[in-house]
PDB file of C-alpha atoms in Angstrom:
ATOM      1  CA  UNK A   1     135.766  56.412  89.984  1.00 44.00           C
ATOM      2  CA  UNK A   2     134.930  59.436  91.441  1.00 39.00           C
ATOM      3  CA  UNK A   3     135.131  61.576  88.462  1.00 42.00           C
ATOM      4  CA  UNK A   4     132.578  58.929  86.950  1.00 43.00           C
ATOM      5  CA  UNK A   5     130.145  59.228  89.871  1.00 38.00           C
ATOM      6  CA  UNK A   6     130.181  63.225  89.292  1.00 39.00           C
ATOM      7  CA  UNK A   7     129.512  62.777  85.827  1.00 41.00           C
ATOM      8  CA  UNK A   8     126.710  60.244  86.430  1.00 39.00           C
ATOM      9  CA  UNK A   9     125.443  62.392  88.706  1.00 38.00           C
ATOM     10  CA  UNK A  10     125.590  65.691  86.377  1.00 41.00           C
ATOM     11  CA  UNK A  11     123.749  63.434  83.910  1.00 40.00           C
ATOM     12  CA  UNK A  12     120.840  62.620  86.406  1.00 37.00           C
ATOM     13  CA  UNK A  13     120.257  66.054  87.586  1.00 38.00           C
ATOM     14  CA  UNK A  14     120.123  67.344  83.797  1.00 42.00           C
ATOM     15  CA  UNK A  15     117.782  64.866  82.957  1.00 40.00           C
ATOM     16  CA  UNK A  16     115.641  65.785  86.014  1.00 41.00           C
ATOM     17  CA  UNK A  17     115.617  69.479  84.975  1.00 43.00           C
ATOM     18  CA  UNK A  18     114.605  68.310  81.595  1.00 36.00           C
ATOM     19  CA  UNK A  19     111.641  66.362  83.178  1.00 37.00           C
ATOM     20  CA  UNK A  20     110.572  69.338  85.495  1.00 35.00           C
ATOM     21  CA  UNK A  21     110.990  71.861  82.903  1.00 37.00           C
ATOM     22  CA  UNK A  22     108.706  69.680  80.324  1.00 41.00           C
ATOM     23  CA  UNK A  23     106.093  69.449  83.454  1.00 43.00           C
ATOM     24  CA  UNK A  24     106.313  73.450  83.725  1.00 44.00           C
ATOM     25  CA  UNK A  25     105.516  73.441  80.285  1.00 45.00           C
ATOM     26  CA  UNK A  26     102.239  71.524  80.881  1.00 52.00           C
ATOM     27  CA  UNK A  27     101.030  73.502  83.696  1.00 82.00           C
ATOM     28  CA  UNK A  28      98.737  75.544  81.714  1.00 94.00           C
ATOM     29  CA  UNK A  29      95.607  73.357  80.773  1.00 97.00           C
ATOM     30  CA  UNK A  30      95.042  73.223  76.891  1.00 96.00           C
ATOM     31  CA  UNK A  31      98.592  74.810  76.101  1.00 97.00           C
ATOM     32  CA  UNK A  32      96.756  77.819  74.511  1.00 98.00           C
ATOM     33  CA  UNK A  33      97.861  80.234  72.347  1.00 98.00           C
ATOM     34  CA  UNK A  34      96.431  83.403  71.345  1.00 98.00           C
ATOM     35  CA  UNK A  35      96.226  86.209  68.421  1.00 98.00           C
ATOM     36  CA  UNK A  36      94.592  89.561  68.313  1.00 98.00           C
ATOM     37  CA  UNK A  37      92.630  91.389  65.866  1.00 98.00           C
ATOM     38  CA  UNK A  38      93.036  95.392  65.535  1.00 98.00           C
ATOM     39  CA  UNK A  39      90.323  97.899  63.976  1.00 98.00           C
ATOM     40  CA  UNK A  40      90.516 101.568  63.822  1.00 98.00           C
ATOM     41  CA  UNK A  41      87.980 102.845  61.620  1.00 98.00           C
ATOM     42  CA  UNK A  42      86.389 106.258  61.015  1.00 98.00           C
ATOM     43  CA  UNK A  43      83.178 106.703  58.675  1.00 98.00           C
ATOM     44  CA  UNK A  44      81.502 109.968  58.273  1.00 97.00           C
ATOM     45  CA  UNK A  45      77.732 110.836  57.542  1.00 97.00           C
ATOM     46  CA  UNK A  46      76.940 110.656  54.097  1.00 96.00           C
ATOM     47  CA  UNK A  47      80.558 109.566  53.252  1.00 96.00           C
ATOM     48  CA  UNK A  48      81.429 113.157  53.577  1.00 96.00           C
ATOM     49  CA  UNK A  49      84.510 114.080  55.310  1.00 95.00           C
ATOM     50  CA  UNK A  50      83.100 117.649  56.108  1.00 91.00           C
ATOM     51  CA  UNK A  51      80.188 116.025  57.750  1.00 93.00           C
ATOM     52  CA  UNK A  52      80.472 114.329  61.601  1.00 93.00           C
ATOM     53  CA  UNK A  53      81.871 110.824  62.174  1.00 96.00           C
ATOM     54  CA  UNK A  54      81.964 107.835  64.179  1.00 97.00           C
ATOM     55  CA  UNK A  55      85.003 106.058  65.164  1.00 98.00           C
ATOM     56  CA  UNK A  56      85.175 102.288  65.840  1.00 98.00           C
ATOM     57  CA  UNK A  57      88.354 100.796  67.708  1.00 98.00           C
ATOM     58  CA  UNK A  58      88.503  97.183  68.536  1.00 98.00           C
ATOM     59  CA  UNK A  59      91.160  94.951  69.921  1.00 98.00           C
ATOM     60  CA  UNK A  60      90.156  91.553  70.124  1.00 98.00           C
ATOM     61  CA  UNK A  61      92.189  88.730  71.660  1.00 98.00           C
ATOM     62  CA  UNK A  62      91.356  85.047  70.951  1.00 98.00           C
ATOM     63  CA  UNK A  63      92.726  81.440  70.763  1.00 98.00           C
ATOM     64  CA  UNK A  64      94.037  80.091  67.816  1.00 97.00           C
ATOM     65  CA  UNK A  65      95.707  77.005  69.321  1.00 97.00           C
ATOM     66  CA  UNK A  66      95.170  74.411  71.711  1.00 97.00           C
ATOM     67  CA  UNK A  67      96.051  70.721  72.699  1.00 96.00           C
ATOM     68  CA  UNK A  68      92.188  70.486  73.067  1.00 96.00           C
ATOM     69  CA  UNK A  69      90.145  71.795  70.155  1.00 95.00           C
ATOM     70  CA  UNK A  70      87.031  71.658  71.828  1.00 96.00           C
ATOM     71  CA  UNK A  71      88.402  74.085  74.502  1.00 97.00           C
ATOM     72  CA  UNK A  72      89.303  76.608  71.415  1.00 96.00           C
ATOM     73  CA  UNK A  73      85.609  76.254  70.259  1.00 96.00           C
ATOM     74  CA  UNK A  74      84.095  77.433  73.818  1.00 97.00           C
ATOM     75  CA  UNK A  75      86.580  80.045  74.662  1.00 98.00           C
ATOM     76  CA  UNK A  76      86.276  81.684  71.062  1.00 97.00           C
ATOM     77  CA  UNK A  77      82.250  81.426  71.628  1.00 96.00           C
ATOM     78  CA  UNK A  78      82.541  83.012  75.222  1.00 97.00           C
ATOM     79  CA  UNK A  79      85.086  85.791  74.073  1.00 98.00           C
ATOM     80  CA  UNK A  80      83.015  86.736  71.227  1.00 97.00           C
ATOM     81  CA  UNK A  81      79.827  86.971  73.260  1.00 97.00           C
ATOM     82  CA  UNK A  82      81.385  89.017  75.904  1.00 97.00           C
ATOM     83  CA  UNK A  83      83.050  91.286  73.608  1.00 98.00           C
ATOM     84  CA  UNK A  84      80.075  91.449  70.818  1.00 97.00           C
ATOM     85  CA  UNK A  85      76.979  89.695  70.857  1.00 93.00           C
ATOM     86  CA  UNK A  86      75.771  86.192  71.314  1.00 92.00           C
ATOM     87  CA  UNK A  87      74.278  86.203  67.873  1.00 94.00           C
ATOM     88  CA  UNK A  88      78.038  86.027  66.323  1.00 94.00           C
ATOM     89  CA  UNK A  89      78.827  82.725  68.466  1.00 92.00           C
ATOM     90  CA  UNK A  90      80.273  80.106  66.362  1.00 89.00           C
ATOM     91  CA  UNK A  91      81.784  82.558  63.813  1.00 93.00           C
ATOM     92  CA  UNK A  92      85.024  82.974  62.937  1.00 94.00           C
ATOM     93  CA  UNK A  93      86.795  86.139  65.031  1.00 95.00           C
ATOM     94  CA  UNK A  94      87.548  88.017  61.520  1.00 96.00           C
ATOM     95  CA  UNK A  95      84.014  87.650  60.341  1.00 97.00           C
ATOM     96  CA  UNK A  96      82.624  88.370  63.530  1.00 97.00           C
ATOM     97  CA  UNK A  97      84.565  91.759  63.541  1.00 98.00           C
ATOM     98  CA  UNK A  98      84.196  92.838  60.112  1.00 97.00           C
ATOM     99  CA  UNK A  99      80.249  92.133  60.591  1.00 97.00           C
ATOM    100  CA  UNK A 100      80.191  94.139  63.748  1.00 98.00           C
ATOM    101  CA  UNK A 101      82.079  96.936  62.328  1.00 98.00           C
ATOM    102  CA  UNK A 102      79.742  97.175  59.307  1.00 97.00           C
ATOM    103  CA  UNK A 103      76.469  96.851  61.755  1.00 97.00           C
ATOM    104  CA  UNK A 104      78.099  99.676  63.903  1.00 98.00           C
ATOM    105  CA  UNK A 105      78.497 102.199  61.052  1.00 98.00           C
ATOM    106  CA  UNK A 106      75.375 101.162  59.108  1.00 98.00           C
ATOM    107  CA  UNK A 107      73.428 101.880  62.468  1.00 97.00           C
ATOM    108  CA  UNK A 108      75.387 105.222  62.929  1.00 97.00           C
ATOM    109  CA  UNK A 109      74.228 106.624  59.624  1.00 97.00           C
ATOM    110  CA  UNK A 110      70.542 105.155  59.563  1.00 97.00           C
ATOM    111  CA  UNK A 111      69.868 106.640  62.986  1.00 96.00           C
ATOM    112  CA  UNK A 112      71.841 109.971  62.669  1.00 95.00           C
ATOM    113  CA  UNK A 113      71.528 111.099  59.090  1.00 96.00           C
ATOM    114  CA  UNK A 114      67.755 112.219  59.118  1.00 95.00           C
ATOM    115  CA  UNK A 115      68.146 113.871  62.261  1.00 93.00           C
ATOM    116  CA  UNK A 116      71.506 115.645  61.201  1.00 92.00           C
ATOM    117  CA  UNK A 117      69.892 117.193  58.199  1.00 92.00           C
ATOM    118  CA  UNK A 118      66.733 118.349  60.331  1.00 90.00           C
ATOM    119  CA  UNK A 119      69.193 120.005  62.773  1.00 88.00           C
ATOM    120  CA  UNK A 120      71.416 121.663  60.067  1.00 87.00           C
ATOM    121  CA  UNK A 121      67.964 122.865  58.607  1.00 85.00           C
ATOM    122  CA  UNK A 122      66.395 124.140  61.764  1.00 84.00           C
ATOM    123  CA  UNK A 123      69.203 125.206  64.072  1.00 73.00           C
ATOM    124  CA  UNK A 124      70.764 128.726  63.632  1.00 64.00           C
ATOM    125  CA  UNK A 125      74.201 127.681  65.686  1.00 68.00           C
ATOM    126  CA  UNK A 126      75.417 125.107  63.151  1.00 65.00           C
ATOM    127  CA  UNK A 127      78.854 125.157  64.796  1.00 66.00           C
ATOM    128  CA  UNK A 128      77.504 123.460  67.835  1.00 68.00           C
ATOM    129  CA  UNK A 129      75.908 120.405  65.883  1.00 74.00           C
ATOM    130  CA  UNK A 130      79.093 118.458  64.936  1.00 72.00           C
ATOM    131  CA  UNK A 131      79.696 117.527  68.465  1.00 78.00           C
ATOM    132  CA  UNK A 132      76.299 115.977  68.963  1.00 86.00           C
ATOM    133  CA  UNK A 133      76.806 113.614  66.134  1.00 92.00           C
ATOM    134  CA  UNK A 134      80.356 112.730  66.534  1.00 93.00           C
ATOM    135  CA  UNK A 135      80.326 109.281  68.008  1.00 96.00           C
ATOM    136  CA  UNK A 136      82.987 106.708  69.079  1.00 97.00           C
ATOM    137  CA  UNK A 137      83.153 103.257  70.429  1.00 98.00           C
ATOM    138  CA  UNK A 138      85.964 101.397  71.965  1.00 98.00           C
ATOM    139  CA  UNK A 139      85.872  97.614  72.686  1.00 98.00           C
ATOM    140  CA  UNK A 140      88.776  95.594  74.197  1.00 98.00           C
ATOM    141  CA  UNK A 141      89.095  91.914  74.854  1.00 98.00           C
ATOM    142  CA  UNK A 142      92.244  90.528  76.462  1.00 98.00           C
ATOM    143  CA  UNK A 143      93.433  87.613  78.714  1.00 98.00           C
ATOM    144  CA  UNK A 144      94.165  89.040  81.977  1.00 98.00           C
ATOM    145  CA  UNK A 145      95.303  85.793  83.786  1.00 98.00           C
ATOM    146  CA  UNK A 146      96.193  82.162  82.479  1.00 98.00           C
ATOM    147  CA  UNK A 147      97.808  79.942  84.499  1.00 97.00           C
ATOM    148  CA  UNK A 148      97.012  76.084  85.335  1.00 96.00           C
ATOM    149  CA  UNK A 149      93.482  75.636  84.812  1.00 97.00           C
ATOM    150  CA  UNK A 150      92.098  79.162  84.975  1.00 98.00           C
ATOM    151  CA  UNK A 151      91.724  81.622  82.245  1.00 98.00           C
ATOM    152  CA  UNK A 152      90.365  85.164  83.216  1.00 98.00           C
ATOM    153  CA  UNK A 153      89.160  87.363  80.282  1.00 98.00           C
ATOM    154  CA  UNK A 154      88.519  90.847  80.542  1.00 98.00           C
ATOM    155  CA  UNK A 155      86.642  93.120  78.490  1.00 98.00           C
ATOM    156  CA  UNK A 156      86.502  96.945  78.168  1.00 98.00           C
ATOM    157  CA  UNK A 157      84.049  99.085  76.538  1.00 97.00           C
ATOM    158  CA  UNK A 158      83.875 103.187  76.298  1.00 98.00           C
ATOM    159  CA  UNK A 159      81.070 104.378  73.972  1.00 97.00           C
ATOM    160  CA  UNK A 160      79.853 108.026  73.278  1.00 95.00           C
ATOM    161  CA  UNK A 161      76.502 108.657  71.844  1.00 93.00           C
ATOM    162  CA  UNK A 162      76.067 112.432  72.431  1.00 85.00           C
ATOM    163  CA  UNK A 163      75.404 113.916  76.024  1.00 80.00           C
ATOM    164  CA  UNK A 164      77.821 115.061  78.610  1.00 81.00           C
ATOM    165  CA  UNK A 165      80.222 112.192  78.824  1.00 87.00           C
ATOM    166  CA  UNK A 166      80.834 108.408  77.391  1.00 91.00           C
ATOM    167  CA  UNK A 167      79.619 105.335  79.389  1.00 95.00           C
ATOM    168  CA  UNK A 168      82.444 102.861  79.803  1.00 97.00           C
ATOM    169  CA  UNK A 169      82.371  99.620  81.617  1.00 98.00           C
ATOM    170  CA  UNK A 170      84.726  96.492  82.428  1.00 98.00           C
ATOM    171  CA  UNK A 171      83.591  92.954  82.846  1.00 98.00           C
ATOM    172  CA  UNK A 172      85.473  89.774  83.741  1.00 98.00           C
ATOM    173  CA  UNK A 173      85.004  85.994  82.823  1.00 98.00           C
ATOM    174  CA  UNK A 174      86.472  83.688  84.985  1.00 98.00           C
ATOM    175  CA  UNK A 175      86.689  80.197  83.090  1.00 98.00           C
ATOM    176  CA  UNK A 176      87.485  76.751  84.621  1.00 98.00           C
ATOM    177  CA  UNK A 177      89.283  75.209  81.567  1.00 98.00           C
ATOM    178  CA  UNK A 178      89.439  71.855  82.917  1.00 97.00           C
ATOM    179  CA  UNK A 179      85.496  71.681  82.869  1.00 97.00           C
ATOM    180  CA  UNK A 180      85.109  74.235  80.227  1.00 97.00           C
ATOM    181  CA  UNK A 181      82.800  76.204  82.158  1.00 97.00           C
ATOM    182  CA  UNK A 182      82.459  79.869  83.506  1.00 98.00           C
ATOM    183  CA  UNK A 183      82.804  80.152  87.182  1.00 98.00           C
ATOM    184  CA  UNK A 184      80.132  81.730  89.407  1.00 98.00           C
ATOM    185  CA  UNK A 185      80.150  82.657  92.995  1.00 98.00           C
ATOM    186  CA  UNK A 186      78.197  79.851  93.993  1.00 97.00           C
ATOM    187  CA  UNK A 187      80.881  77.443  92.624  1.00 97.00           C
ATOM    188  CA  UNK A 188      83.343  78.874  94.760  1.00 98.00           C
ATOM    189  CA  UNK A 189      81.591  78.982  98.177  1.00 97.00           C
ATOM    190  CA  UNK A 190      80.373  76.341 100.456  1.00 92.00           C
ATOM    191  CA  UNK A 191      78.301  78.066 103.160  1.00 94.00           C
ATOM    192  CA  UNK A 192      74.869  79.036 102.650  1.00 93.00           C
ATOM    193  CA  UNK A 193      75.141  82.745 104.107  1.00 95.00           C
ATOM    194  CA  UNK A 194      78.585  83.361 102.170  1.00 97.00           C
ATOM    195  CA  UNK A 195      76.892  86.382 100.444  1.00 97.00           C
ATOM    196  CA  UNK A 196      76.081  88.173 104.054  1.00 97.00           C
ATOM    197  CA  UNK A 197      79.795  87.390 105.054  1.00 97.00           C
ATOM    198  CA  UNK A 198      80.960  88.523 101.890  1.00 98.00           C
ATOM    199  CA  UNK A 199      79.013  91.851 102.394  1.00 98.00           C
ATOM    200  CA  UNK A 200      80.521  92.525 105.350  1.00 98.00           C
ATOM    201  CA  UNK A 201      84.105  91.969 104.147  1.00 98.00           C
ATOM    202  CA  UNK A 202      83.536  94.157 101.126  1.00 98.00           C
ATOM    203  CA  UNK A 203      82.275  96.973 103.337  1.00 98.00           C
ATOM    204  CA  UNK A 204      84.861  96.616 105.803  1.00 98.00           C
ATOM    205  CA  UNK A 205      87.813  96.648 102.713  1.00 98.00           C
ATOM    206  CA  UNK A 206      86.265  99.897 101.249  1.00 98.00           C
ATOM    207  CA  UNK A 207      86.316 101.597 104.778  1.00 98.00           C
ATOM    208  CA  UNK A 208      90.013 100.518 105.194  1.00 97.00           C
ATOM    209  CA  UNK A 209      90.705 101.813 101.755  1.00 96.00           C
ATOM    210  CA  UNK A 210      88.929 105.129 102.378  1.00 97.00           C
ATOM    211  CA  UNK A 211      90.321 105.302 106.056  1.00 97.00           C
ATOM    212  CA  UNK A 212      86.826 105.609 107.624  1.00 97.00           C
ATOM    213  CA  UNK A 213      85.181 103.616 110.198  1.00 96.00           C
ATOM    214  CA  UNK A 214      81.551 103.459 109.711  1.00 96.00           C
ATOM    215  CA  UNK A 215      79.049 102.944 107.177  1.00 96.00           C
ATOM    216  CA  UNK A 216      77.578 106.373 107.152  1.00 97.00           C
ATOM    217  CA  UNK A 217      81.260 107.622 106.536  1.00 97.00           C
ATOM    218  CA  UNK A 218      81.593 105.811 103.403  1.00 97.00           C
ATOM    219  CA  UNK A 219      77.988 106.699 102.159  1.00 97.00           C
ATOM    220  CA  UNK A 220      79.131 110.565 102.815  1.00 97.00           C
ATOM    221  CA  UNK A 221      81.758 109.738  99.932  1.00 97.00           C
ATOM    222  CA  UNK A 222      79.344 108.385  97.665  1.00 97.00           C
ATOM    223  CA  UNK A 223      79.402 104.549  98.204  1.00 97.00           C
ATOM    224  CA  UNK A 224      76.172 102.731  98.228  1.00 97.00           C
ATOM    225  CA  UNK A 225      74.511 105.941  96.804  1.00 95.00           C
ATOM    226  CA  UNK A 226      73.435 104.558  93.327  1.00 97.00           C
ATOM    227  CA  UNK A 227      73.458 100.719  94.465  1.00 97.00           C
ATOM    228  CA  UNK A 228      73.699  98.117  96.964  1.00 97.00           C
ATOM    229  CA  UNK A 229      77.083  97.416  98.092  1.00 98.00           C
ATOM    230  CA  UNK A 230      77.148  93.494  97.840  1.00 98.00           C
ATOM    231  CA  UNK A 231      78.803  90.686  96.185  1.00 98.00           C
ATOM    232  CA  UNK A 232      78.423  90.733  92.316  1.00 98.00           C
ATOM    233  CA  UNK A 233      79.430  88.294  89.357  1.00 98.00           C
ATOM    234  CA  UNK A 234      81.628  90.864  87.952  1.00 98.00           C
ATOM    235  CA  UNK A 235      84.752  89.658  89.803  1.00 98.00           C
ATOM    236  CA  UNK A 236      88.004  87.813  88.792  1.00 98.00           C
ATOM    237  CA  UNK A 237      90.160  85.524  90.590  1.00 98.00           C
ATOM    238  CA  UNK A 238      93.963  86.113  91.117  1.00 97.00           C
ATOM    239  CA  UNK A 239      96.498  84.615  93.566  1.00 97.00           C
ATOM    240  CA  UNK A 240      95.634  87.538  95.580  1.00 96.00           C
ATOM    241  CA  UNK A 241      92.219  86.623  96.041  1.00 97.00           C
ATOM    242  CA  UNK A 242      88.597  87.610  94.685  1.00 98.00           C
ATOM    243  CA  UNK A 243      88.364  91.254  93.427  1.00 98.00           C
ATOM    244  CA  UNK A 244      84.566  92.312  92.794  1.00 98.00           C
ATOM    245  CA  UNK A 245      84.632  94.952  90.197  1.00 98.00           C
ATOM    246  CA  UNK A 246      81.766  97.532  90.193  1.00 98.00           C
ATOM    247  CA  UNK A 247      81.310  99.741  87.014  1.00 98.00           C
ATOM    248  CA  UNK A 248      80.428 103.555  87.450  1.00 97.00           C
ATOM    249  CA  UNK A 249      76.756 104.050  88.867  1.00 97.00           C
ATOM    250  CA  UNK A 250      77.058 100.275  90.216  1.00 98.00           C
ATOM    251  CA  UNK A 251      77.163 101.258  93.775  1.00 98.00           C
ATOM    252  CA  UNK A 252      78.730 105.217  93.290  1.00 97.00           C
ATOM    253  CA  UNK A 253      78.334 108.335  91.094  1.00 96.00           C
ATOM    254  CA  UNK A 254      79.829 108.735  87.683  1.00 95.00           C
ATOM    255  CA  UNK A 255      82.298 111.043  89.397  1.00 94.00           C
ATOM    256  CA  UNK A 256      83.472 108.206  91.900  1.00 96.00           C
ATOM    257  CA  UNK A 257      84.579 106.245  88.770  1.00 96.00           C
ATOM    258  CA  UNK A 258      84.661 102.311  88.586  1.00 98.00           C
ATOM    259  CA  UNK A 259      85.425 100.532  92.448  1.00 98.00           C
ATOM    260  CA  UNK A 260      87.272  97.253  92.905  1.00 98.00           C
ATOM    261  CA  UNK A 261      87.667  95.516  96.093  1.00 98.00           C
ATOM    262  CA  UNK A 262      90.096  92.547  96.557  1.00 98.00           C
ATOM    263  CA  UNK A 263      89.285  90.078  99.598  1.00 98.00           C
ATOM    264  CA  UNK A 264      92.242  88.054 100.157  1.00 97.00           C
ATOM    265  CA  UNK A 265      91.738  84.317 100.559  1.00 97.00           C
ATOM    266  CA  UNK A 266      93.145  84.381 103.928  1.00 96.00           C
ATOM    267  CA  UNK A 267      90.027  86.369 105.060  1.00 97.00           C
ATOM    268  CA  UNK A 268      87.484  83.586 103.379  1.00 97.00           C
ATOM    269  CA  UNK A 269      89.161  80.747 104.597  1.00 94.00           C
ATOM    270  CA  UNK A 270      85.880  79.499 106.693  1.00 94.00           C
ATOM    271  CA  UNK A 271      83.609  80.020 103.354  1.00 96.00           C
ATOM    272  CA  UNK A 272      85.600  79.249 100.795  1.00 96.00           C
ATOM    273  CA  UNK A 273      84.950  75.747  98.802  1.00 95.00           C
ATOM    274  CA  UNK A 274      87.351  73.311  97.588  1.00 94.00           C
ATOM    275  CA  UNK A 275      86.961  74.022  93.904  1.00 96.00           C
ATOM    276  CA  UNK A 276      90.272  72.970  91.860  1.00 95.00           C
ATOM    277  CA  UNK A 277      90.796  76.420  90.814  1.00 96.00           C
ATOM    278  CA  UNK A 278      90.874  77.650  94.167  1.00 95.00           C
ATOM    279  CA  UNK A 279      93.244  75.053  95.482  1.00 92.00           C
ATOM    280  CA  UNK A 280      95.678  75.766  92.399  1.00 93.00           C
ATOM    281  CA  UNK A 281      95.488  79.447  93.369  1.00 93.00           C
ATOM    282  CA  UNK A 282      96.222  79.037  96.958  1.00 88.00           C
ATOM    283  CA  UNK A 283      98.998  76.637  96.437  1.00 81.00           C
TER     284      UNK A 283
END
């Protein structure tokens, strides 16, 4: 009798384990699956390998399967717009990447070939000309976080079109998968003066990071020189809190690089709203 009891208990535990396992698999809204497209394309002016060239690299992640077909359509449109241009929204990812690459190369040649010929004709030091016309562009779109009802998509650009250095930037989309909508700061905070409170928190975090105690000391390091230190819509959510991301020149010179400031949820308890995404992250 005792052996039968133990066997029954084992079966019950096994069954409950299966149920919990099935529940775990269903925690991610939409049960999304992703694929990616990679491009590494180099094209020379006039199609001549002896002339300067442009290089385009793309790494684009997009959804390929979901239990909710409407979610795939919404996410594809958002990802394409974030990485390329809103005019491509609604097209298939492969088609978007193909058209974008074609337009990039065509624009490079159309814009630069006449100037290149003119420079080759008039500039005595032809050895320096190649660098002025050697362009590149890198685009990367990837899923940074996908858990429960939240998906964070990260895009990165780096482009050189002549000059002292390239220009690069990173942006984020925070998407509520239940409502199929992009989250903004107003969706996450309940009090009317949350912007002012967040501004103080961001300043305090930056001062702590750089081991200074005053705004003036932080400004001496270059922060707040090129733009206002304040909450921005370029942020991402995670279990750690809200991270505000400032690209080069947003709040500091190029030499400072990009700046990220994370505000833990524990510091924002009195101003946070009750959005389902926040509840899931803090659970």
